[in-house]
Amino acid sequence: MTDPRVRFLTGVEDADVADVLRLLDEPTVRIAGEVTEWRHQVLLYGLVDLLGRVFPRLDIAIDQDTPCAAGLPPGPLTVGQRLRATRERSPLQAAEPAETTFTVQIGADGTDADMYVDASEWQSYVGPTPSHLVPPRRDTAVGPLSAACRAASRLSAMLLAPVFEAPPLADAVYSSALTLRSSGTPIDDPDPGEPGELDGLLVGGGSVGGAFAYALAYEPHLVGHLSVCDPQHLDMTNPYRAILATATAAAREEAKAEEVKRALAVHHGLLVDAHVGTITTWEADHSDPPMLPLLLVAVDSRESRELIQDALPLEVLNAAVGNDLVVISGHRTGSGPCMCCLHMPQVLDATAIKNRLIADGTGLDQRLVNEARVRRTPLDDQHLRHVERHRGLRPGALARYAGLTLDELYEAEILYGETRITTPAGTAVAVAAPFVTALAGVLLAGEALKRSMPAAAPYALGPNGPAIQYRENPYAPQHAYLDAHIPRSATCLCRSVRRLRLTADLHGLNLTTLTT
């Protein structure tokens, strides 16, 4: 029995399968509130889109005849019609609501609910009581969609509570994507004005990059130029973990870069170029070495990030996710750490550490692991049966890894857009969590918009901003941190004078500009 929403990491017993699926399929989430305003409608559609990919029973107690707010992307004219179109994006068949398990209230209405969610401009709110947010001065999608992501994450934690431990929702949490602060009371954000022209290259159109495009599709009056490159195509698991992916597009195995372009076609003032390839092949398509615009990085491997650094970018925004962590960082070549510097301590010891982790996790002798990794030896049935016995798996549980390498087996354990839970029987399971990668993409979109707004420049991540890196636990948004001082690695190639000189030449700068 398989279900694309779950991936069993250790042990697969029929009882465990049934227990996990019951946690997803039986609860009914009731979504209520008055959604006459643009911000509340964007929040509603995002919340339904995210929850509906994992939990089939949604009772949407919203006036279906409410007119759609002005400024939304082209589509149906009533909230009910647009909600039906939103549900159809999901690969998961909707189920009839049963007795309500949790109620979430959108807006500041005082109706009884288990959770309240609200948004205004760049701010989101999640809490056990109604919010005190003030009406917005102008519309932006960053606040409403980040509110949808945080609310969906919290609801998922509540619904999975028997097998997933998360901090209780005891306090109100206001979070600002503009100033990257969180508080128990509304945050006095400055007015950053309207976004200017966007000029960037998005590397990666998957879960995070797709959410970046999803957010920008809702952003009113977006103009500029965006290139996107990604060599991959959608498969049938993507719609459960990526908010931009639809079941129809996955069935056709559409290119991820083309899906980003299609999503942003709602903006007539935004020119989008799609390249089905890596940043290296994107560069090769240009007759002259291109002066890279702002690089928006939404890839999940060290090798991909190294390719990006080799392209000699000047300005970089980087988004990454873990099991319960969203990370956004800003970089400028020659000033502060690059993307690779952030991970350099792990990279320096990566081989030894990874050899030990693989040996511990598989039960294979470490010398065998070292040799197999260097030679990229394909795994055979004998290796896999040994690993299955070591980890207490049923025979054949790892058969799909036959012919692959130890590294590929190890990487399959990394949770990307998934939540790790443990059943009472001790079975480790990864459950689809599109809200985690979606939050990373929405915050990346916010950082890109800030770079186009002079008044928002003091709040943009980077060496000249309030911090290099922002980290957040989406299941507990009060646990968010700004890392203002991250040292540059003494051994990273970003310190290379030759590389700095090439970057300066490419971008028409003096070398001293990059070293002061």
Short mmCIF file of N, CA, C and O in Angstrom, two decimals, residues 249-341:
data_model
loop_
_atom_site.label_atom_id
_atom_site.label_comp_id
_atom_site.label_asym_id
_atom_site.label_seq_id
_atom_site.Cartn_x
_atom_site.Cartn_y
_atom_site.Cartn_z
N ALA A 249 -0.31 19.18 -14.35
CA ALA A 249 1.04 19.46 -14.85
C ALA A 249 1.99 18.30 -14.55
O ALA A 249 2.86 17.98 -15.37
N ALA A 250 1.82 17.68 -13.38
CA ALA A 250 2.68 16.54 -13.03
C ALA A 250 2.42 15.35 -13.95
O ALA A 250 3.36 14.66 -14.35
N ALA A 251 1.16 15.13 -14.27
CA ALA A 251 0.82 14.02 -15.16
C ALA A 251 1.46 14.21 -16.54
O ALA A 251 1.82 13.24 -17.21
N ARG A 252 1.59 15.47 -16.96
CA ARG A 252 2.21 15.77 -18.25
C ARG A 252 3.72 15.89 -18.14
O ARG A 252 4.40 16.14 -19.15
N GLU A 253 4.25 15.78 -16.91
CA GLU A 253 5.69 15.91 -16.66
C GLU A 253 6.23 17.22 -17.22
O GLU A 253 7.26 17.27 -17.89
N GLU A 254 5.53 18.30 -16.92
CA GLU A 254 5.92 19.62 -17.39
C GLU A 254 7.27 20.03 -16.78
O GLU A 254 7.61 19.66 -15.65
N ALA A 255 8.03 20.82 -17.51
CA ALA A 255 9.29 21.35 -17.00
C ALA A 255 9.00 22.35 -15.89
O ALA A 255 8.10 23.19 -16.01
N LYS A 256 9.74 22.27 -14.80
CA LYS A 256 9.50 23.17 -13.67
C LYS A 256 9.71 24.62 -14.06
O LYS A 256 8.97 25.51 -13.60
N ALA A 257 10.72 24.90 -14.88
CA ALA A 257 10.97 26.28 -15.30
C ALA A 257 9.78 26.83 -16.09
O ALA A 257 9.40 27.99 -15.94
N GLU A 258 9.19 25.99 -16.93
CA GLU A 258 8.04 26.43 -17.72
C GLU A 258 6.82 26.67 -16.83
O GLU A 258 6.01 27.56 -17.11
N GLU A 259 6.67 25.90 -15.76
CA GLU A 259 5.56 26.11 -14.84
C GLU A 259 5.69 27.46 -14.12
O GLU A 259 4.70 28.15 -13.88
N VAL A 260 6.91 27.83 -13.77
CA VAL A 260 7.13 29.15 -13.16
C VAL A 260 6.74 30.25 -14.15
O VAL A 260 6.04 31.21 -13.79
N LYS A 261 7.16 30.11 -15.38
CA LYS A 261 6.82 31.10 -16.40
C LYS A 261 5.31 31.20 -16.59
O LYS A 261 4.75 32.29 -16.69
N ARG A 262 4.65 30.04 -16.62
CA ARG A 262 3.20 30.03 -16.81
C ARG A 262 2.49 30.71 -15.64
O ARG A 262 1.52 31.45 -15.84
N ALA A 263 2.95 30.48 -14.43
CA ALA A 263 2.31 31.08 -13.26
C ALA A 263 2.41 32.60 -13.28
O ALA A 263 1.49 33.30 -12.82
N LEU A 264 3.52 33.12 -13.80
CA LEU A 264 3.75 34.57 -13.78
C LEU A 264 3.25 35.27 -15.03
O LEU A 264 3.41 36.48 -15.17
N ALA A 265 2.61 34.52 -15.92
CA ALA A 265 2.06 35.13 -17.14
C ALA A 265 0.91 36.09 -16.83
O ALA A 265 0.48 36.84 -17.71
N VAL A 266 0.41 36.07 -15.58
CA VAL A 266 -0.67 37.00 -15.19
C VAL A 266 -0.19 38.44 -15.18
O VAL A 266 -1.00 39.37 -15.19
N HIS A 267 1.13 38.64 -15.12
CA HIS A 267 1.70 40.00 -15.08
C HIS A 267 2.17 40.40 -16.48
O HIS A 267 3.20 39.92 -16.96
N HIS A 268 1.43 41.28 -17.12
CA HIS A 268 1.80 41.70 -18.46
C HIS A 268 3.06 42.56 -18.47
O HIS A 268 3.73 42.67 -19.50
N GLY A 269 3.38 43.16 -17.32
CA GLY A 269 4.57 44.00 -17.26
C GLY A 269 5.81 43.27 -16.81
O GLY A 269 6.86 43.89 -16.62
N LEU A 270 5.72 41.95 -16.61
CA LEU A 270 6.87 41.16 -16.17
C LEU A 270 7.25 40.18 -17.27
O LEU A 270 6.48 39.30 -17.64
N LEU A 271 8.45 40.35 -17.82
CA LEU A 271 8.96 39.45 -18.84
C LEU A 271 9.66 38.29 -18.16
O LEU A 271 10.56 38.49 -17.35
N VAL A 272 9.23 37.07 -18.47
CA VAL A 272 9.80 35.87 -17.85
C VAL A 272 10.39 34.97 -18.92
O VAL A 272 9.71 34.62 -19.89
N ASP A 273 11.67 34.61 -18.76
CA ASP A 273 12.35 33.67 -19.65
C ASP A 273 12.55 32.36 -18.90
O ASP A 273 13.02 32.37 -17.76
N ALA A 274 12.21 31.24 -19.53
CA ALA A 274 12.38 29.92 -18.91
C ALA A 274 13.47 29.16 -19.64
O ALA A 274 13.50 29.09 -20.87
N HIS A 275 14.38 28.57 -18.87
CA HIS A 275 15.46 27.75 -19.43
C HIS A 275 15.43 26.40 -18.73
O HIS A 275 15.59 26.31 -17.50
N VAL A 276 15.23 25.33 -19.48
CA VAL A 276 15.21 23.98 -18.92
C VAL A 276 16.65 23.47 -18.90
O VAL A 276 17.12 22.80 -19.83
N GLY A 277 17.35 23.82 -17.85
CA GLY A 277 18.75 23.46 -17.70
C GLY A 277 19.31 24.08 -16.44
O GLY A 277 18.58 24.71 -15.66
N THR A 278 20.61 23.92 -16.22
CA THR A 278 21.28 24.48 -15.05
C THR A 278 21.74 25.90 -15.33
O THR A 278 21.66 26.39 -16.47
N ILE A 279 22.27 26.56 -14.32
CA ILE A 279 22.81 27.90 -14.53
C ILE A 279 24.02 27.85 -15.47
O ILE A 279 24.27 28.79 -16.23
N THR A 280 24.72 26.73 -15.47
CA THR A 280 25.87 26.58 -16.38
C THR A 280 25.41 26.56 -17.83
O THR A 280 26.00 27.24 -18.69
N THR A 281 24.35 25.80 -18.13
CA THR A 281 23.85 25.78 -19.51
C THR A 281 23.13 27.07 -19.86
O THR A 281 23.11 27.48 -21.02
N TRP A 282 22.56 27.73 -18.85
CA TRP A 282 21.93 29.05 -19.08
C TRP A 282 23.00 30.03 -19.55
O TRP A 282 22.80 30.79 -20.49
N GLU A 283 24.14 30.02 -18.87
CA GLU A 283 25.25 30.91 -19.28
C GLU A 283 25.75 30.56 -20.67
O GLU A 283 26.07 31.44 -21.48
N ALA A 284 25.82 29.25 -20.98
CA ALA A 284 26.33 28.82 -22.27
C ALA A 284 25.44 29.27 -23.42
O ALA A 284 25.90 29.37 -24.56
N ASP A 285 24.17 29.55 -23.12
CA ASP A 285 23.24 30.02 -24.15
C ASP A 285 23.50 31.46 -24.56
O ASP A 285 22.91 31.95 -25.52
N HIS A 286 24.34 32.16 -23.80
CA HIS A 286 24.65 33.56 -24.10
C HIS A 286 25.98 33.63 -24.82
O HIS A 286 26.98 33.02 -24.39
N SER A 287 26.03 34.38 -25.90
CA SER A 287 27.26 34.47 -26.69
C SER A 287 28.37 35.16 -25.92
O SER A 287 29.54 34.82 -26.07
N ASP A 288 28.01 36.12 -25.08
CA ASP A 288 28.99 36.80 -24.24
C ASP A 288 28.72 36.43 -22.79
O ASP A 288 27.58 36.18 -22.41
N PRO A 289 29.75 36.39 -21.93
CA PRO A 289 29.50 36.11 -20.52
C PRO A 289 28.49 37.13 -19.96
O PRO A 289 28.71 38.34 -20.04
N PRO A 290 27.38 36.65 -19.41
CA PRO A 290 26.35 37.58 -18.95
C PRO A 290 26.71 38.22 -17.61
O PRO A 290 27.31 37.58 -16.75
N MET A 291 26.37 39.49 -17.45
CA MET A 291 26.46 40.13 -16.15
C MET A 291 25.21 39.73 -15.39
O MET A 291 24.09 40.14 -15.73
N LEU A 292 25.38 38.87 -14.40
CA LEU A 292 24.23 38.28 -13.74
C LEU A 292 23.43 39.32 -12.97
O LEU A 292 23.99 40.19 -12.29
N PRO A 293 22.09 39.25 -13.04
CA PRO A 293 21.27 40.10 -12.18
C PRO A 293 21.24 39.51 -10.78
O PRO A 293 22.04 38.62 -10.45
N LEU A 294 20.34 40.00 -9.94
CA LEU A 294 20.15 39.42 -8.61
C LEU A 294 19.85 37.94 -8.76
O LEU A 294 18.92 37.55 -9.46
N LEU A 295 20.66 37.09 -8.10
CA LEU A 295 20.45 35.66 -8.17
C LEU A 295 19.54 35.21 -7.02
O LEU A 295 19.82 35.51 -5.85
N LEU A 296 18.49 34.49 -7.35
CA LEU A 296 17.53 33.98 -6.38
C LEU A 296 17.69 32.47 -6.36
O LEU A 296 17.34 31.78 -7.32
N VAL A 297 18.24 31.95 -5.29
CA VAL A 297 18.67 30.55 -5.24
C VAL A 297 17.65 29.72 -4.47
O VAL A 297 17.38 29.98 -3.30
N ALA A 298 17.10 28.73 -5.16
CA ALA A 298 16.11 27.84 -4.54
C ALA A 298 16.45 26.40 -4.87
O ALA A 298 15.58 25.62 -5.27
N VAL A 299 17.72 26.05 -4.74
CA VAL A 299 18.17 24.68 -4.96
C VAL A 299 18.62 24.09 -3.63
O VAL A 299 18.90 24.83 -2.68
N ASP A 300 18.70 22.77 -3.57
CA ASP A 300 18.86 22.12 -2.27
C ASP A 300 20.12 21.28 -2.14
O ASP A 300 20.19 20.42 -1.27
N SER A 301 21.12 21.50 -2.98
CA SER A 301 22.34 20.71 -2.85
C SER A 301 23.56 21.62 -2.83
O SER A 301 23.56 22.71 -3.42
N ARG A 302 24.61 21.14 -2.16
CA ARG A 302 25.86 21.91 -2.11
C ARG A 302 26.46 22.05 -3.49
O ARG A 302 26.99 23.10 -3.85
N GLU A 303 26.36 20.98 -4.30
CA GLU A 303 26.93 21.02 -5.64
C GLU A 303 26.26 22.11 -6.49
O GLU A 303 26.93 22.84 -7.23
N SER A 304 24.95 22.24 -6.38
CA SER A 304 24.23 23.27 -7.14
C SER A 304 24.64 24.66 -6.70
O SER A 304 24.81 25.56 -7.53
N ARG A 305 24.82 24.84 -5.40
CA ARG A 305 25.23 26.16 -4.91
C ARG A 305 26.65 26.50 -5.36
O ARG A 305 26.97 27.66 -5.62
N GLU A 306 27.51 25.49 -5.46
CA GLU A 306 28.87 25.74 -5.94
C GLU A 306 28.86 26.14 -7.41
O GLU A 306 29.63 27.00 -7.83
N LEU A 307 27.99 25.52 -8.20
CA LEU A 307 27.86 25.93 -9.60
C LEU A 307 27.42 27.39 -9.70
O LEU A 307 27.88 28.14 -10.57
N ILE A 308 26.54 27.79 -8.81
CA ILE A 308 26.05 29.18 -8.80
C ILE A 308 27.20 30.13 -8.46
O ILE A 308 27.39 31.17 -9.10
N GLN A 309 28.00 29.78 -7.46
CA GLN A 309 29.13 30.63 -7.11
C GLN A 309 30.14 30.70 -8.26
O GLN A 309 30.75 31.74 -8.51
N ASP A 310 30.28 29.60 -9.00
CA ASP A 310 31.21 29.60 -10.14
C ASP A 310 30.73 30.51 -11.26
O ASP A 310 31.52 30.88 -12.15
N ALA A 311 29.44 30.86 -11.27
CA ALA A 311 28.92 31.77 -12.29
C ALA A 311 29.27 33.23 -11.99
O ALA A 311 28.93 34.12 -12.77
N LEU A 312 29.93 33.49 -10.85
CA LEU A 312 30.40 34.81 -10.45
C LEU A 312 29.26 35.83 -10.28
O LEU A 312 29.27 36.91 -10.88
N PRO A 313 28.30 35.51 -9.43
CA PRO A 313 27.23 36.49 -9.17
C PRO A 313 27.75 37.60 -8.26
O PRO A 313 28.71 37.41 -7.51
N LEU A 314 27.08 38.73 -8.31
CA LEU A 314 27.41 39.84 -7.40
C LEU A 314 26.48 39.83 -6.20
O LEU A 314 26.92 39.89 -5.06
N GLU A 315 25.17 39.77 -6.46
CA GLU A 315 24.17 39.78 -5.40
C GLU A 315 23.39 38.47 -5.41
O GLU A 315 22.93 38.02 -6.48
N VAL A 316 23.24 37.85 -4.23
CA VAL A 316 22.58 36.55 -4.14
C VAL A 316 21.60 36.55 -2.97
O VAL A 316 21.92 37.02 -1.88
N LEU A 317 20.40 36.01 -3.21
CA LEU A 317 19.47 35.68 -2.15
C LEU A 317 19.27 34.17 -2.17
O LEU A 317 18.99 33.59 -3.22
N ASN A 318 19.42 33.55 -1.00
CA ASN A 318 19.43 32.10 -0.91
C ASN A 318 18.32 31.63 0.02
O ASN A 318 18.13 32.19 1.10
N ALA A 319 17.57 30.60 -0.39
CA ALA A 319 16.52 30.03 0.45
C ALA A 319 16.80 28.55 0.63
O ALA A 319 17.19 27.86 -0.31
N ALA A 320 16.58 28.04 1.84
CA ALA A 320 16.80 26.63 2.12
C ALA A 320 15.81 26.18 3.19
O ALA A 320 15.28 26.99 3.95
N VAL A 321 15.55 24.88 3.22
CA VAL A 321 14.65 24.32 4.24
C VAL A 321 15.26 23.07 4.83
O VAL A 321 16.09 22.40 4.21
N GLY A 322 14.82 22.75 6.05
CA GLY A 322 15.14 21.48 6.70
C GLY A 322 13.85 20.88 7.20
O GLY A 322 12.75 21.30 6.84
N ASN A 323 13.97 19.89 8.07
CA ASN A 323 12.80 19.22 8.61
C ASN A 323 11.87 20.20 9.30
O ASN A 323 10.65 20.18 9.11
N ASP A 324 12.41 21.08 10.12
CA ASP A 324 11.59 22.05 10.84
C ASP A 324 12.28 23.42 10.84
O ASP A 324 12.25 24.14 11.83
N LEU A 325 12.85 23.78 9.70
CA LEU A 325 13.61 25.02 9.63
C LEU A 325 13.50 25.63 8.25
O LEU A 325 13.59 24.94 7.23
N VAL A 326 13.26 26.93 8.23
CA VAL A 326 13.29 27.72 7.00
C VAL A 326 14.42 28.73 7.15
O VAL A 326 14.52 29.40 8.19
N VAL A 327 15.27 28.84 6.13
CA VAL A 327 16.43 29.73 6.19
C VAL A 327 16.46 30.59 4.94
O VAL A 327 16.34 30.08 3.82
N ILE A 328 16.63 31.91 5.13
CA ILE A 328 16.80 32.85 4.03
C ILE A 328 18.07 33.64 4.32
O ILE A 328 18.29 34.08 5.46
N SER A 329 18.91 33.85 3.31
CA SER A 329 20.13 34.62 3.54
C SER A 329 20.42 35.51 2.34
O SER A 329 19.98 35.24 1.22
N GLY A 330 21.15 36.61 2.60
CA GLY A 330 21.52 37.57 1.57
C GLY A 330 23.03 37.70 1.48
O GLY A 330 23.72 37.72 2.52
N HIS A 331 23.57 37.79 0.27
CA HIS A 331 25.02 37.79 0.06
C HIS A 331 25.42 38.78 -1.02
O HIS A 331 24.68 39.01 -1.98
N ARG A 332 26.62 39.35 -0.86
CA ARG A 332 27.24 40.20 -1.89
C ARG A 332 28.69 39.77 -1.99
O ARG A 332 29.42 39.74 -0.98
N THR A 333 29.12 39.43 -3.18
CA THR A 333 30.49 38.94 -3.38
C THR A 333 31.51 39.97 -2.87
O THR A 333 31.42 41.16 -3.19
N GLY A 334 32.45 39.48 -2.09
CA GLY A 334 33.51 40.33 -1.56
C GLY A 334 33.17 41.00 -0.25
O GLY A 334 34.05 41.56 0.40
N SER A 335 31.91 40.93 0.17
CA SER A 335 31.50 41.57 1.41
C SER A 335 30.66 40.59 2.21
O SER A 335 29.50 40.32 1.87
N GLY A 336 31.24 40.04 3.25
CA GLY A 336 30.51 39.06 4.04
C GLY A 336 30.58 37.68 3.42
O GLY A 336 31.16 37.48 2.36
N PRO A 337 29.98 36.70 4.08
CA PRO A 337 30.09 35.31 3.62
C PRO A 337 29.25 35.05 2.37
O PRO A 337 28.22 35.66 2.15
N CYS A 338 29.73 34.13 1.53
CA CYS A 338 28.93 33.67 0.40
C CYS A 338 28.07 32.50 0.87
O CYS A 338 28.13 32.09 2.03
N MET A 339 27.29 31.93 -0.03
CA MET A 339 26.45 30.79 0.33
C MET A 339 27.28 29.63 0.84
O MET A 339 26.90 28.95 1.80
N CYS A 340 28.42 29.37 0.18
CA CYS A 340 29.24 28.24 0.57
C CYS A 340 29.89 28.46 1.94
O CYS A 340 30.12 27.51 2.69
N CYS A 341 30.20 29.72 2.27
CA CYS A 341 30.78 30.01 3.59
C CYS A 341 29.85 29.57 4.71
O CYS A 341 30.30 29.12 5.77
#
